[in-house]
Amino acid sequence: MSREVKIHLISESKSLVNSFFKKTIHNLPNNDSLISSGITITSIKTSDLKFFPQNSALENTVLHFWDLSIDSSIPQSIYPLFMTPNSVYLLLLDNFNQNEKFWLKLIKTHGKSSPIMILKDKSKGVFSIEEKSLNLEFPLIDNQFINVNFDDDDDKGIVDFMENFAQLLMFKQNKCIIELQNSWLLIKEAIFKETEQVKFISKKKYKQVCYDKGVYNQTDSELLFEYLKNLSIILFFKEIPFADIYIINFSDNSSNLCWLIDGINRILTSKKINNGCLYWRDLDFMLEDDEEKNIYDTKDLYYILELLILLNVCYEIDKGCYLFPNKMPSDFVLSLPTNRSQTCFIMQYNYLPFDIISRLMIMMKKDIIDDQYWVYGILLKSHNFSKLHASINPEAVNDVTALIIADPDNKQIRITVYGPDRYRRHYFQVIWNHLHDINKKYDDLEVKELVPLPDRPDKLINYQDLLGYELHNIKKYPVLQSYRNYLVSDLLDTVIDNKKVNKKEIVINNIVNNQNSESQVEYEKLQKDVLKLINAISEKISTLPNNEDEKKLKSILNNTSNDLENIESPTYKKQLRQFIEMLQSNPHITNLVKFIANGPDKVNAIIDLYNHIM
């Protein structure tokens, strides 16, 4: 049996990671390649670590250190490909390289319930971070803040780190240590052999390898599959249609990893990308036989592009046409008439995701006017809308355009729609609905909607307040900055059709949409509580008297946890319902819950919340 742990080294400084290795590893393997550029993998045993406490339970445990420090040769956007759950995250900070919240949010998203340790190198100067607030916001840190000095002979910080690291591995084994049985090790080696000349194997071939090595049980083969995914030996994403299994062999100096990163890099730096767009036909340079560069066939290119789409690095806006938002023009000169009627609306964000404009662009691609788009904005005109209303007033309808601009500094998106009143407001609602759908895709995103005063466009008032006034038939809205009251109907008429019946309907729909956001909070709390309970039950599984029962339940809980990670999944509600039923009917789970602190109370609270929401 082999016990293996994947450890992510996260830092904005490559030299900081190199200092960590020099300070902690007895004999650096392949010292030159270890400190080279790019993502590197260093596999050692616990006995190779300096100051690691002697512990028979952890002896010969294999540690796979993935160096994910920032490197100019690696696009930062691809790092999530290699950030996996059931592992350990070490975040290395110093006086010049911090940005800890950005990385912790990324770890929280991709590492799931993986433990986190933060090492603060004081060798380049003393600095402080908000440990208390970080610990509250990211509880998986669990107060693991350790001061070290990589440039000093004093090893106290490293000794403290090693003691805490050993304790973490001991007490959180089920969250980070992966145990591979001997038959599973044979399967791993067979997979490596199968991919000596190719990069992929099919799922059918994987199952055949398992069968050939004596693993006939589907539950065991699927559990091993998940383990190998967590170690990043296997890259497989069910979101990519008809995808095979991509294999990364740690023992061959990660040539497959280099092949993948090089392919991504060559696409992202290609001069074939024009105004942010790349066409499939222009990727022929990747197919050329060049002794100095990796060669890719059409299947390889399809896989790499699908990975980039999965990471939101690019989007397929038309068949064979891919949009790369960060490659779009950074600026654009527009000439818009100033004497036309307009609707203005501002969305104020707590943080502004970079790709909102590009997502809107894809949704409304047919409305873009003469390729007038750039990284922070887009000019639109609705052709479908024009066809719908052309019989009423063709000239008026054709005169409706919209300008949407993102302001990263002020964390705002400004929507300005030009044209005759009725048609302008209709088109605004179309854009508003699209942006509302996009906003719901981001975690922890808070959006305040604002409307400028008609006579003082620099003064903004809360749109949701106006909707509430209208719904309760309050006629006037007091604005202290202007020392006057405004008619609610006049303020809303800038964005909502002035037909009362239509206005009332839109007001109610908009308020319901806002209330749905509150329901989403309850929905996410239920998801969080369920995943915590699954982890707690998993920690108690080893107490089951029957090994087969233990193995089967472990597989069920592991699959359930993976299925419930994505709240947007079409099968999420079904999987959630099945787990709630298991809580009430599965005798093994019922017994294990009794050994969890306040276990029965937690189960009852989850069931009550589920019944309330559903």
Coordinates of C-alpha atoms in Angstrom, one line a residue:
M1 CA 0.0 0.0 0.0
S2 CA 1.1 3.5 -0.7
R3 CA 0.1 6.7 1.1
E4 CA 0.3 9.8 -1.0
V5 CA -0.4 13.5 -0.5
K6 CA -0.7 16.3 -3.0
I7 CA 0.6 19.6 -1.7
H8 CA 0.0 22.9 -3.5
L9 CA 2.7 25.5 -3.1
I10 CA 0.9 28.9 -3.8
S11 CA 2.9 32.1 -4.0
E12 CA 3.4 35.1 -6.2
S13 CA 7.2 34.6 -6.0
K14 CA 9.1 31.8 -7.6
S15 CA 12.2 32.6 -5.5
L16 CA 10.0 32.2 -2.3
V17 CA 9.1 28.7 -3.3
N18 CA 12.7 27.9 -4.1
S19 CA 13.8 29.2 -0.6
F20 CA 11.1 27.0 0.9
F21 CA 12.5 23.9 -0.8
K22 CA 16.1 24.7 0.2
K23 CA 15.1 25.2 3.8
T24 CA 12.9 22.1 4.1
I25 CA 14.3 19.2 1.9
H26 CA 17.5 17.3 2.8
N27 CA 18.7 16.5 -0.7
L28 CA 17.0 18.4 -3.4
P29 CA 16.2 16.0 -6.3
N30 CA 17.1 17.5 -9.7
N31 CA 18.1 20.8 -8.1
D32 CA 18.4 22.6 -11.4
S33 CA 15.0 21.7 -12.7
L34 CA 13.4 22.2 -9.3
I35 CA 14.0 26.0 -9.4
S36 CA 13.4 26.4 -13.1
S37 CA 10.4 28.2 -14.6
G38 CA 7.0 26.7 -15.1
I39 CA 4.9 24.4 -13.0
T40 CA 7.1 21.7 -11.4
I41 CA 6.3 18.6 -9.4
T42 CA 8.6 17.3 -6.7
S43 CA 7.8 13.9 -5.1
I44 CA 9.6 12.9 -1.9
K45 CA 9.0 10.9 1.2
T46 CA 8.4 12.4 4.7
S47 CA 11.8 11.1 5.7
D48 CA 13.4 13.5 3.2
L49 CA 12.0 16.6 5.0
K50 CA 14.2 18.4 7.5
F51 CA 12.9 18.6 11.0
F52 CA 9.9 16.4 10.2
P53 CA 8.9 14.6 13.5
Q54 CA 9.5 10.8 13.6
N55 CA 6.1 9.2 13.2
S56 CA 5.6 5.6 12.3
A57 CA 2.1 6.3 11.0
L58 CA 3.4 8.8 8.5
E59 CA 6.7 7.0 7.6
N60 CA 7.2 6.6 3.9
T61 CA 4.2 8.7 3.1
V62 CA 4.9 10.2 -0.4
L63 CA 4.5 14.0 -0.8
H64 CA 3.9 15.4 -4.2
F65 CA 4.8 19.1 -4.1
W66 CA 3.1 21.1 -6.9
D67 CA 4.9 24.4 -7.4
L68 CA 2.1 26.7 -8.5
S69 CA 4.0 30.0 -7.9
I70 CA 3.4 32.8 -10.4
D71 CA 5.6 32.5 -13.4
S72 CA 5.6 34.8 -16.5
S73 CA 5.7 31.7 -18.8
I74 CA 2.5 30.3 -17.3
P75 CA -0.9 31.9 -17.9
Q76 CA -2.3 32.5 -14.4
S77 CA -5.8 31.6 -15.6
I78 CA -4.9 27.9 -16.0
Y79 CA -3.8 27.3 -12.4
P80 CA -7.2 26.1 -11.4
L81 CA -6.8 23.1 -13.7
F82 CA -4.3 21.7 -11.2
M83 CA -6.0 22.8 -7.9
T84 CA -7.8 19.8 -6.5
P85 CA -9.7 18.8 -3.3
N86 CA -8.5 16.3 -0.7
S87 CA -5.0 17.8 -0.6
V88 CA -3.0 20.4 1.3
Y89 CA -2.5 24.1 0.4
L90 CA 0.6 26.0 1.5
L91 CA 0.3 29.7 0.9
L92 CA 3.7 31.4 1.0
L93 CA 3.8 35.2 1.7
D94 CA 6.5 37.8 2.2
N95 CA 6.7 41.6 2.4
F96 CA 6.5 42.0 -1.3
N97 CA 4.2 39.2 -2.3
Q98 CA 0.9 38.9 -0.5
N99 CA -2.5 39.3 -2.2
E100 CA -3.6 36.5 0.2
K101 CA -7.4 37.0 -0.3
F102 CA -7.3 36.4 -4.0
W103 CA -5.5 33.1 -3.5
L104 CA -7.6 32.0 -0.5
K105 CA -10.8 32.6 -2.6
L106 CA -9.3 30.5 -5.4
I107 CA -8.3 27.7 -2.9
K108 CA -11.8 27.8 -1.3
T109 CA -13.4 27.3 -4.8
H110 CA -11.2 24.5 -6.0
G111 CA -9.7 23.0 -2.9
K112 CA -13.1 22.5 -1.3
S113 CA -12.5 21.2 2.3
S114 CA -8.7 20.9 1.9
P115 CA -6.7 22.2 4.9
I116 CA -4.7 25.5 4.4
M117 CA -1.4 26.6 6.0
I118 CA 0.0 30.1 5.6
L119 CA 3.8 30.7 5.9
K120 CA 4.9 34.2 6.4
D121 CA 8.6 34.8 5.5
K122 CA 10.0 37.7 7.5
S123 CA 13.5 37.7 5.9
K124 CA 12.7 40.6 3.6
G125 CA 11.0 42.7 6.3
V126 CA 8.3 42.5 8.9
F127 CA 4.7 42.6 7.7
S128 CA 1.3 41.8 9.0
I129 CA -1.9 40.3 7.7
E130 CA -5.4 40.3 9.2
E131 CA -5.1 36.8 10.7
K132 CA -8.3 37.0 12.7
S133 CA -10.6 38.1 9.9
L134 CA -8.9 35.7 7.5
N135 CA -9.5 32.8 9.9
L136 CA -13.2 33.7 10.2
E137 CA -13.6 34.1 6.4
F138 CA -11.6 31.0 5.6
P139 CA -12.0 28.6 8.5
L140 CA -10.0 25.9 6.8
I141 CA -6.9 27.9 7.8
D142 CA -7.7 26.8 11.4
N143 CA -5.2 29.3 12.9
Q144 CA -2.3 27.8 10.9
F145 CA -0.3 31.1 10.5
I146 CA 3.5 30.4 10.9
N147 CA 6.3 32.9 10.8
V148 CA 9.5 31.7 9.1
N149 CA 12.8 33.2 8.0
F150 CA 14.2 31.5 4.9
D151 CA 17.4 33.6 4.8
D152 CA 18.4 33.1 8.4
D153 CA 20.2 30.2 10.1
D154 CA 17.5 30.2 12.8
D155 CA 15.3 27.2 12.0
K156 CA 12.7 27.7 14.7
G157 CA 10.0 28.8 12.2
I158 CA 10.7 25.7 10.0
V159 CA 10.6 23.4 13.0
D160 CA 7.2 24.9 14.1
F161 CA 5.9 24.4 10.6
M162 CA 7.0 20.8 10.4
E163 CA 5.4 20.0 13.7
N164 CA 2.1 21.6 12.6
F165 CA 2.4 20.0 9.2
A166 CA 2.8 16.5 10.7
Q167 CA -0.1 17.1 13.1
L168 CA -2.3 18.2 10.2
L169 CA -1.5 15.1 8.2
M170 CA -2.3 12.9 11.2
F171 CA -5.5 14.6 12.3
K172 CA -6.9 15.4 8.8
Q173 CA -5.9 12.2 7.1
N174 CA -9.3 11.7 5.5
K175 CA -9.1 15.1 3.9
C176 CA -5.7 14.9 2.4
I177 CA -3.9 11.5 2.5
I178 CA -4.8 9.1 -0.3
E179 CA -4.2 5.4 0.3
L180 CA -3.5 3.3 -2.8
Q181 CA -3.8 -0.4 -2.4
N182 CA -1.2 -2.7 -4.1
S183 CA -3.6 -3.6 -6.9
W184 CA -4.3 0.1 -7.4
L185 CA -0.6 0.8 -7.7
L186 CA -0.4 -1.8 -10.4
I187 CA -3.3 0.0 -12.2
K188 CA -1.4 3.3 -11.9
E189 CA 1.7 1.9 -13.4
A190 CA -0.3 0.2 -16.2
I191 CA -1.9 3.6 -17.0
F192 CA 1.5 5.2 -17.2
K193 CA 2.7 2.4 -19.6
E194 CA -0.4 2.8 -21.8
T195 CA 0.4 6.6 -22.2
E196 CA 4.1 6.4 -23.0
Q197 CA 3.4 7.2 -26.6
V198 CA 0.0 8.9 -26.3
K199 CA -1.5 11.5 -23.9
F200 CA -5.0 10.1 -23.5
I201 CA -6.7 6.8 -22.7
S202 CA -10.5 6.2 -23.0
K203 CA -12.7 5.5 -20.1
K204 CA -13.3 2.1 -21.6
K205 CA -9.6 1.4 -21.7
Y206 CA -9.3 2.5 -18.0
K207 CA -12.0 0.0 -17.0
Q208 CA -10.2 -2.7 -18.9
V209 CA -6.9 -2.0 -17.2
C210 CA -8.7 -2.2 -13.8
Y211 CA -10.2 -5.5 -14.8
D212 CA -6.8 -6.9 -16.0
K213 CA -5.2 -6.0 -12.7
G214 CA -7.9 -7.8 -10.6
V215 CA -10.1 -4.9 -9.7
Y216 CA -13.5 -6.1 -10.9
N217 CA -15.7 -4.0 -8.6
Q218 CA -17.0 -0.9 -10.3
T219 CA -17.1 1.0 -6.9
D220 CA -13.4 0.3 -6.4
S221 CA -12.4 1.4 -9.9
E222 CA -14.5 4.6 -9.6
L223 CA -13.0 5.4 -6.2
L224 CA -9.5 4.9 -7.6
F225 CA -10.4 7.2 -10.5
E226 CA -11.4 10.0 -8.0
Y227 CA -8.2 9.4 -6.0
L228 CA -6.0 9.8 -9.2
K229 CA -8.0 12.9 -10.1
N230 CA -7.3 14.4 -6.7
L231 CA -3.6 13.7 -7.2
S232 CA -3.8 15.2 -10.7
I233 CA -2.4 12.1 -12.2
I234 CA -5.7 12.1 -14.1
L235 CA -7.2 15.2 -15.7
F236 CA -10.8 14.5 -16.6
F237 CA -13.7 17.0 -16.9
K238 CA -17.2 15.7 -17.5
E239 CA -18.2 19.1 -18.8
I240 CA -16.1 18.4 -21.9
P241 CA -18.2 16.3 -24.2
F242 CA -16.7 13.0 -25.4
A243 CA -13.4 13.7 -23.6
D244 CA -10.9 11.0 -22.9
I245 CA -8.7 10.8 -19.8
Y246 CA -5.6 12.9 -19.8
I247 CA -2.6 11.4 -17.9
I248 CA 0.2 13.2 -16.1
N249 CA 3.1 10.9 -15.2
F250 CA 5.1 12.4 -12.3
S251 CA 8.0 10.0 -13.0
D252 CA 8.8 11.2 -16.5
N253 CA 9.7 14.8 -15.5
S254 CA 6.1 15.7 -16.3
S255 CA 6.5 15.8 -20.1
N256 CA 2.7 15.5 -20.5
L257 CA 2.3 18.5 -18.2
C258 CA 4.8 20.5 -20.3
W259 CA 3.0 19.5 -23.5
L260 CA -0.3 20.7 -22.1
I261 CA 1.0 24.0 -20.7
D262 CA 3.0 24.7 -23.9
G263 CA -0.1 24.1 -26.0
I264 CA -2.2 26.5 -23.9
N265 CA 0.6 29.1 -23.9
R266 CA 1.1 29.0 -27.7
I267 CA -2.6 29.6 -28.3
L268 CA -2.8 32.4 -25.8
T269 CA 0.2 34.2 -27.2
S270 CA -0.7 33.5 -30.9
K271 CA -0.6 36.5 -33.2
K272 CA -3.5 34.9 -35.0
I273 CA -5.8 36.3 -32.3
N274 CA -7.3 39.5 -33.8
N275 CA -9.5 41.8 -31.8
G276 CA -9.9 39.0 -29.2
C277 CA -11.1 36.5 -31.8
L278 CA -9.3 33.3 -32.9
Y279 CA -10.7 31.1 -35.7
W280 CA -10.2 27.3 -35.7
R281 CA -8.8 27.5 -39.3
D282 CA -6.0 29.7 -38.0
L283 CA -4.7 27.0 -35.6
D284 CA -2.8 25.2 -38.4
F285 CA 0.5 26.5 -37.0
M286 CA 0.0 24.1 -34.1
L287 CA -0.1 21.1 -36.5
E288 CA 3.3 21.9 -38.1
D289 CA 6.1 19.3 -37.7
D290 CA 8.7 21.3 -35.8
E291 CA 11.5 19.4 -34.0
E292 CA 11.9 22.2 -31.4
K293 CA 8.2 22.4 -30.5
N294 CA 5.5 20.0 -29.4
I295 CA 3.2 18.7 -32.2
Y296 CA -0.6 18.7 -31.7
D297 CA -3.3 17.0 -33.8
T298 CA -6.9 18.3 -34.2
K299 CA -8.1 16.2 -31.2
D300 CA -5.4 17.8 -29.0
L301 CA -6.4 21.3 -30.1
Y302 CA -10.1 20.6 -29.4
Y303 CA -9.2 19.4 -25.9
I304 CA -7.1 22.4 -25.1
L305 CA -9.7 24.9 -26.4
E306 CA -12.4 23.1 -24.4
L307 CA -10.2 23.4 -21.3
L308 CA -9.9 27.1 -21.9
I309 CA -13.6 27.5 -22.3
L310 CA -14.1 25.5 -19.0
L311 CA -11.8 28.0 -17.3
N312 CA -13.6 31.0 -18.8
V313 CA -10.4 32.0 -20.6
C314 CA -12.3 32.0 -23.9
Y315 CA -15.8 31.4 -25.3
E316 CA -17.0 29.9 -28.6
I317 CA -19.2 32.8 -29.9
D318 CA -19.8 31.2 -33.3
K319 CA -18.9 27.8 -34.8
G320 CA -15.1 27.8 -35.1
C321 CA -14.7 31.3 -33.6
Y322 CA -13.3 31.7 -30.1
L323 CA -13.4 35.0 -28.1
F324 CA -10.5 35.7 -25.7
P325 CA -11.7 38.6 -23.5
N326 CA -8.3 39.7 -22.3
K327 CA -7.1 39.9 -25.9
M328 CA -9.8 42.3 -26.9
P329 CA -8.8 46.0 -27.7
S330 CA -8.2 47.9 -24.5
D331 CA -9.9 51.0 -25.7
F332 CA -12.3 52.2 -28.3
V333 CA -13.4 55.5 -29.8
L334 CA -17.1 56.0 -30.0
S335 CA -19.1 58.9 -31.4
L336 CA -22.6 58.9 -29.9
P337 CA -25.1 61.7 -30.3
T338 CA -25.7 63.7 -27.1
N339 CA -29.2 65.0 -28.1
R340 CA -31.0 61.7 -28.0
S341 CA -33.3 60.5 -25.2
Q342 CA -31.5 58.0 -23.0
T343 CA -32.0 55.6 -20.2
C344 CA -29.1 55.4 -17.7
F345 CA -28.7 52.6 -15.1
I346 CA -25.7 51.7 -12.9
M347 CA -24.8 48.4 -11.3
Q348 CA -22.5 48.8 -8.3
Y349 CA -20.5 45.7 -7.4
N350 CA -18.6 44.7 -4.2
Y351 CA -16.1 43.3 -6.7
L352 CA -16.3 43.4 -10.5
P353 CA -15.5 40.1 -12.3
F354 CA -13.3 40.7 -15.3
D355 CA -15.4 38.7 -17.8
I356 CA -18.9 40.1 -17.3
I357 CA -18.8 42.2 -20.5
S358 CA -17.5 39.2 -22.5
R359 CA -20.3 37.0 -21.1
L360 CA -22.9 39.6 -22.1
M361 CA -21.2 39.9 -25.5
I362 CA -21.8 36.2 -26.1
M363 CA -25.4 36.4 -25.0
M364 CA -26.0 39.4 -27.3
K365 CA -23.5 38.6 -30.1
K366 CA -26.1 39.2 -32.8
D367 CA -26.7 42.7 -31.6
I368 CA -23.1 44.0 -31.7
I369 CA -22.7 46.9 -34.1
D370 CA -19.9 46.6 -36.6
D371 CA -17.5 44.8 -34.2
Q372 CA -17.7 47.8 -31.8
Y373 CA -16.6 46.0 -28.6
W374 CA -13.5 46.2 -26.4
V375 CA -12.3 44.7 -23.1
Y376 CA -14.4 47.1 -21.0
G377 CA -17.4 47.9 -23.3
I378 CA -19.8 47.0 -26.0
L379 CA -22.2 48.9 -28.4
L380 CA -25.5 47.1 -29.2
K381 CA -28.5 47.3 -31.4
S382 CA -31.2 44.7 -31.3
H383 CA -32.1 43.2 -34.7
N384 CA -34.7 40.8 -33.2
F385 CA -36.3 43.6 -31.3
S386 CA -36.4 45.7 -34.5
K387 CA -38.1 42.9 -36.5
L388 CA -40.7 42.5 -33.7
H389 CA -41.7 46.2 -33.6
A390 CA -40.9 47.4 -37.1
S391 CA -44.5 47.3 -38.2
I392 CA -45.3 49.9 -35.5
N393 CA -42.6 52.5 -36.2
P394 CA -39.6 51.2 -38.2
E395 CA -37.6 54.4 -38.0
A396 CA -38.0 54.7 -34.2
V397 CA -37.1 51.1 -33.6
N398 CA -34.0 51.2 -35.8
D399 CA -32.8 54.2 -33.8
V400 CA -32.5 52.2 -30.5
T401 CA -28.9 51.5 -29.4
A402 CA -27.2 50.6 -26.1
L403 CA -23.7 51.3 -24.7
I404 CA -22.6 49.1 -21.8
I405 CA -19.3 50.1 -20.1
A406 CA -17.5 48.4 -17.2
D407 CA -15.5 50.6 -14.8
P408 CA -13.0 48.4 -12.9
D409 CA -11.7 51.2 -10.7
N410 CA -15.1 52.1 -9.4
K411 CA -16.5 48.5 -9.7
Q412 CA -19.4 49.6 -11.8
I413 CA -21.2 48.7 -15.0
R414 CA -23.1 51.6 -16.6
I415 CA -25.9 50.8 -19.1
T416 CA -27.0 53.6 -21.4
V417 CA -29.8 53.0 -23.9
Y418 CA -30.6 55.6 -26.6
G419 CA -33.8 56.0 -28.6
P420 CA -37.5 56.7 -28.4
D421 CA -39.0 56.1 -24.9
R422 CA -41.1 53.0 -25.3
Y423 CA -38.6 51.0 -27.4
R424 CA -35.6 52.2 -25.3
R425 CA -37.2 50.9 -22.1
H426 CA -38.0 47.5 -23.7
Y427 CA -34.4 47.1 -24.8
F428 CA -33.1 48.1 -21.4
Q429 CA -35.2 45.3 -19.8
V430 CA -33.6 42.7 -22.2
I431 CA -30.1 43.9 -21.2
W432 CA -31.0 44.0 -17.5
N433 CA -32.3 40.4 -17.6
H434 CA -29.1 39.1 -19.2
L435 CA -26.9 40.9 -16.7
H436 CA -29.0 39.7 -13.8
D437 CA -28.6 36.1 -15.1
I438 CA -24.8 36.6 -15.4
N439 CA -24.4 38.1 -11.9
K440 CA -26.0 34.9 -10.4
K441 CA -23.1 32.8 -11.7
Y442 CA -20.6 34.4 -9.3
D443 CA -20.1 33.5 -5.6
D444 CA -20.3 36.2 -3.0
L445 CA -21.3 38.8 -5.6
E446 CA -23.3 41.7 -4.2
V447 CA -24.9 44.2 -6.7
K448 CA -26.6 47.5 -5.8
E449 CA -28.7 48.9 -8.6
L450 CA -28.7 52.7 -9.0
V451 CA -30.6 55.3 -11.1
P452 CA -29.3 58.8 -11.7
L453 CA -31.6 61.8 -11.0
P454 CA -32.9 63.3 -14.2
D455 CA -31.8 66.8 -13.4
R456 CA -28.6 65.8 -11.4
P457 CA -27.0 62.8 -13.2
D458 CA -24.1 62.8 -10.7
K459 CA -26.6 61.9 -7.9
L460 CA -27.7 58.2 -7.7
I461 CA -30.6 56.6 -5.9
N462 CA -31.4 53.0 -5.1
Y463 CA -33.5 51.3 -7.8
Q464 CA -34.9 48.7 -5.4
D465 CA -36.1 51.5 -3.1
L466 CA -38.0 52.9 -6.0
L467 CA -39.6 49.5 -6.8
G468 CA -40.7 49.2 -3.2
Y469 CA -42.3 52.7 -3.2
E470 CA -44.1 51.9 -6.4
L471 CA -45.4 48.6 -5.1
H472 CA -46.8 50.3 -1.9
N473 CA -48.3 53.1 -3.9
I474 CA -46.1 55.8 -2.3
K475 CA -46.1 58.7 -4.8
K476 CA -43.0 60.7 -3.8
Y477 CA -39.4 59.9 -3.2
P478 CA -37.5 62.3 -1.0
V479 CA -33.9 63.1 -2.0
L480 CA -32.0 65.0 0.7
Q481 CA -29.1 66.0 -1.5
S482 CA -31.5 67.9 -3.8
Y483 CA -33.8 69.2 -1.0
R484 CA -36.9 68.1 -2.9
N485 CA -39.2 65.2 -3.6
Y486 CA -39.4 63.4 -6.9
L487 CA -42.4 61.6 -8.3
V488 CA -41.7 57.9 -8.1
S489 CA -43.5 57.4 -11.4
D490 CA -41.2 59.9 -13.2
L491 CA -38.0 58.2 -11.8
L492 CA -39.2 54.7 -12.8
D493 CA -40.4 55.9 -16.2
T494 CA -36.8 56.3 -17.2
V495 CA -36.3 52.5 -17.0
I496 CA -39.8 50.9 -17.0
D497 CA -42.6 51.3 -19.6
N498 CA -45.1 54.0 -18.5
K499 CA -48.1 51.8 -19.1
K500 CA -49.2 51.1 -15.5
V501 CA -50.2 47.5 -16.0
N502 CA -46.8 46.7 -17.5
K503 CA -45.0 48.7 -14.9
K504 CA -46.7 46.9 -12.1
E505 CA -45.8 43.6 -13.6
I506 CA -42.2 44.5 -14.1
V507 CA -41.9 45.9 -10.5
I508 CA -43.2 42.7 -9.0
N509 CA -40.9 40.6 -11.2
N510 CA -37.9 42.6 -10.3
I511 CA -38.6 42.4 -6.6
V512 CA -39.2 38.7 -6.9
N513 CA -35.8 38.4 -8.6
N514 CA -34.2 40.3 -5.7
Q515 CA -36.0 38.0 -3.2
N516 CA -34.7 35.0 -5.1
S517 CA -31.2 36.1 -4.2
E518 CA -32.2 35.8 -0.5
S519 CA -33.5 32.3 -1.2
Q520 CA -30.2 31.6 -2.9
V521 CA -28.4 32.4 0.4
E522 CA -30.6 29.8 2.2
Y523 CA -29.9 27.3 -0.6
E524 CA -26.2 27.8 -0.3
K525 CA -26.3 27.4 3.5
L526 CA -28.1 24.1 3.1
Q527 CA -25.4 23.0 0.6
K528 CA -22.6 24.1 3.0
D529 CA -24.2 22.3 6.0
V530 CA -24.8 19.1 4.0
L531 CA -21.2 19.0 2.8
K532 CA -19.9 19.5 6.4
L533 CA -22.1 16.7 7.6
I534 CA -20.8 14.4 4.9
N535 CA -17.2 15.2 5.9
A536 CA -18.1 14.5 9.6
I537 CA -19.7 11.2 8.7
S538 CA -16.7 10.2 6.5
E539 CA -14.4 10.7 9.5
K540 CA -16.4 8.1 11.5
I541 CA -16.6 5.5 8.7
S542 CA -13.6 3.5 9.9
T543 CA -15.6 2.5 13.0
L544 CA -17.9 0.3 10.9
P545 CA -17.2 -3.4 11.7
N546 CA -17.5 -4.6 8.2
N547 CA -14.8 -3.6 5.6
E548 CA -17.2 -4.0 2.7
D549 CA -19.8 -1.7 4.3
E550 CA -17.0 0.8 5.1
K551 CA -15.8 0.8 1.5
K552 CA -19.3 1.0 0.0
L553 CA -20.4 3.8 2.2
K554 CA -17.2 5.7 1.6
S555 CA -17.7 5.5 -2.1
I556 CA -21.3 6.6 -1.8
L557 CA -20.4 9.6 0.4
N558 CA -17.5 10.6 -1.9
N559 CA -19.7 10.5 -5.0
T560 CA -22.5 12.4 -3.2
S561 CA -20.1 15.1 -2.0
N562 CA -18.7 15.6 -5.5
D563 CA -22.2 15.8 -7.0
L564 CA -23.3 18.4 -4.4
E565 CA -20.3 20.7 -4.9
N566 CA -21.9 22.3 -8.0
I567 CA -25.1 24.0 -7.0
E568 CA -25.9 24.8 -10.6
S569 CA -25.8 21.2 -11.7
P570 CA -29.1 20.0 -13.3
T571 CA -28.9 16.8 -11.1
Y572 CA -28.2 18.8 -7.9
K573 CA -31.7 18.7 -6.5
K574 CA -32.1 15.0 -7.2
Q575 CA -28.8 14.2 -5.5
L576 CA -29.7 16.4 -2.5
R577 CA -33.1 14.7 -2.2
Q578 CA -31.5 11.3 -2.2
F579 CA -29.0 12.3 0.5
I580 CA -31.8 13.6 2.7
E581 CA -33.6 10.3 2.2
M582 CA -30.4 8.4 3.2
L583 CA -30.1 10.5 6.4
Q584 CA -33.5 9.1 7.4
S585 CA -33.3 5.5 6.1
N586 CA -29.7 4.3 5.9
P587 CA -28.9 2.5 9.2
H588 CA -25.1 2.9 8.9
I589 CA -25.4 6.7 8.5
T590 CA -28.0 6.8 11.4
N591 CA -25.5 5.0 13.7
L592 CA -22.5 7.1 12.6
V593 CA -24.4 10.4 13.2
K594 CA -24.6 9.5 16.9
F595 CA -20.8 9.7 17.2
I596 CA -20.7 13.2 15.8
A597 CA -21.0 16.2 18.2
N598 CA -24.6 17.3 18.2
G599 CA -25.0 14.9 15.2
P600 CA -28.8 14.3 15.5
D601 CA -29.5 18.0 16.0
K602 CA -27.5 18.8 12.9
V603 CA -29.4 16.2 10.9
N604 CA -32.8 17.6 12.1
A605 CA -31.7 21.2 11.3
I606 CA -30.7 20.1 7.7
I607 CA -34.0 18.3 7.1
D608 CA -36.0 21.3 8.5
L609 CA -34.1 23.7 6.2
Y610 CA -34.5 21.3 3.2
N611 CA -38.3 21.1 3.8
H612 CA -38.5 24.9 4.2
I613 CA -36.7 25.6 0.9
M614 CA -38.2 22.8 -1.1

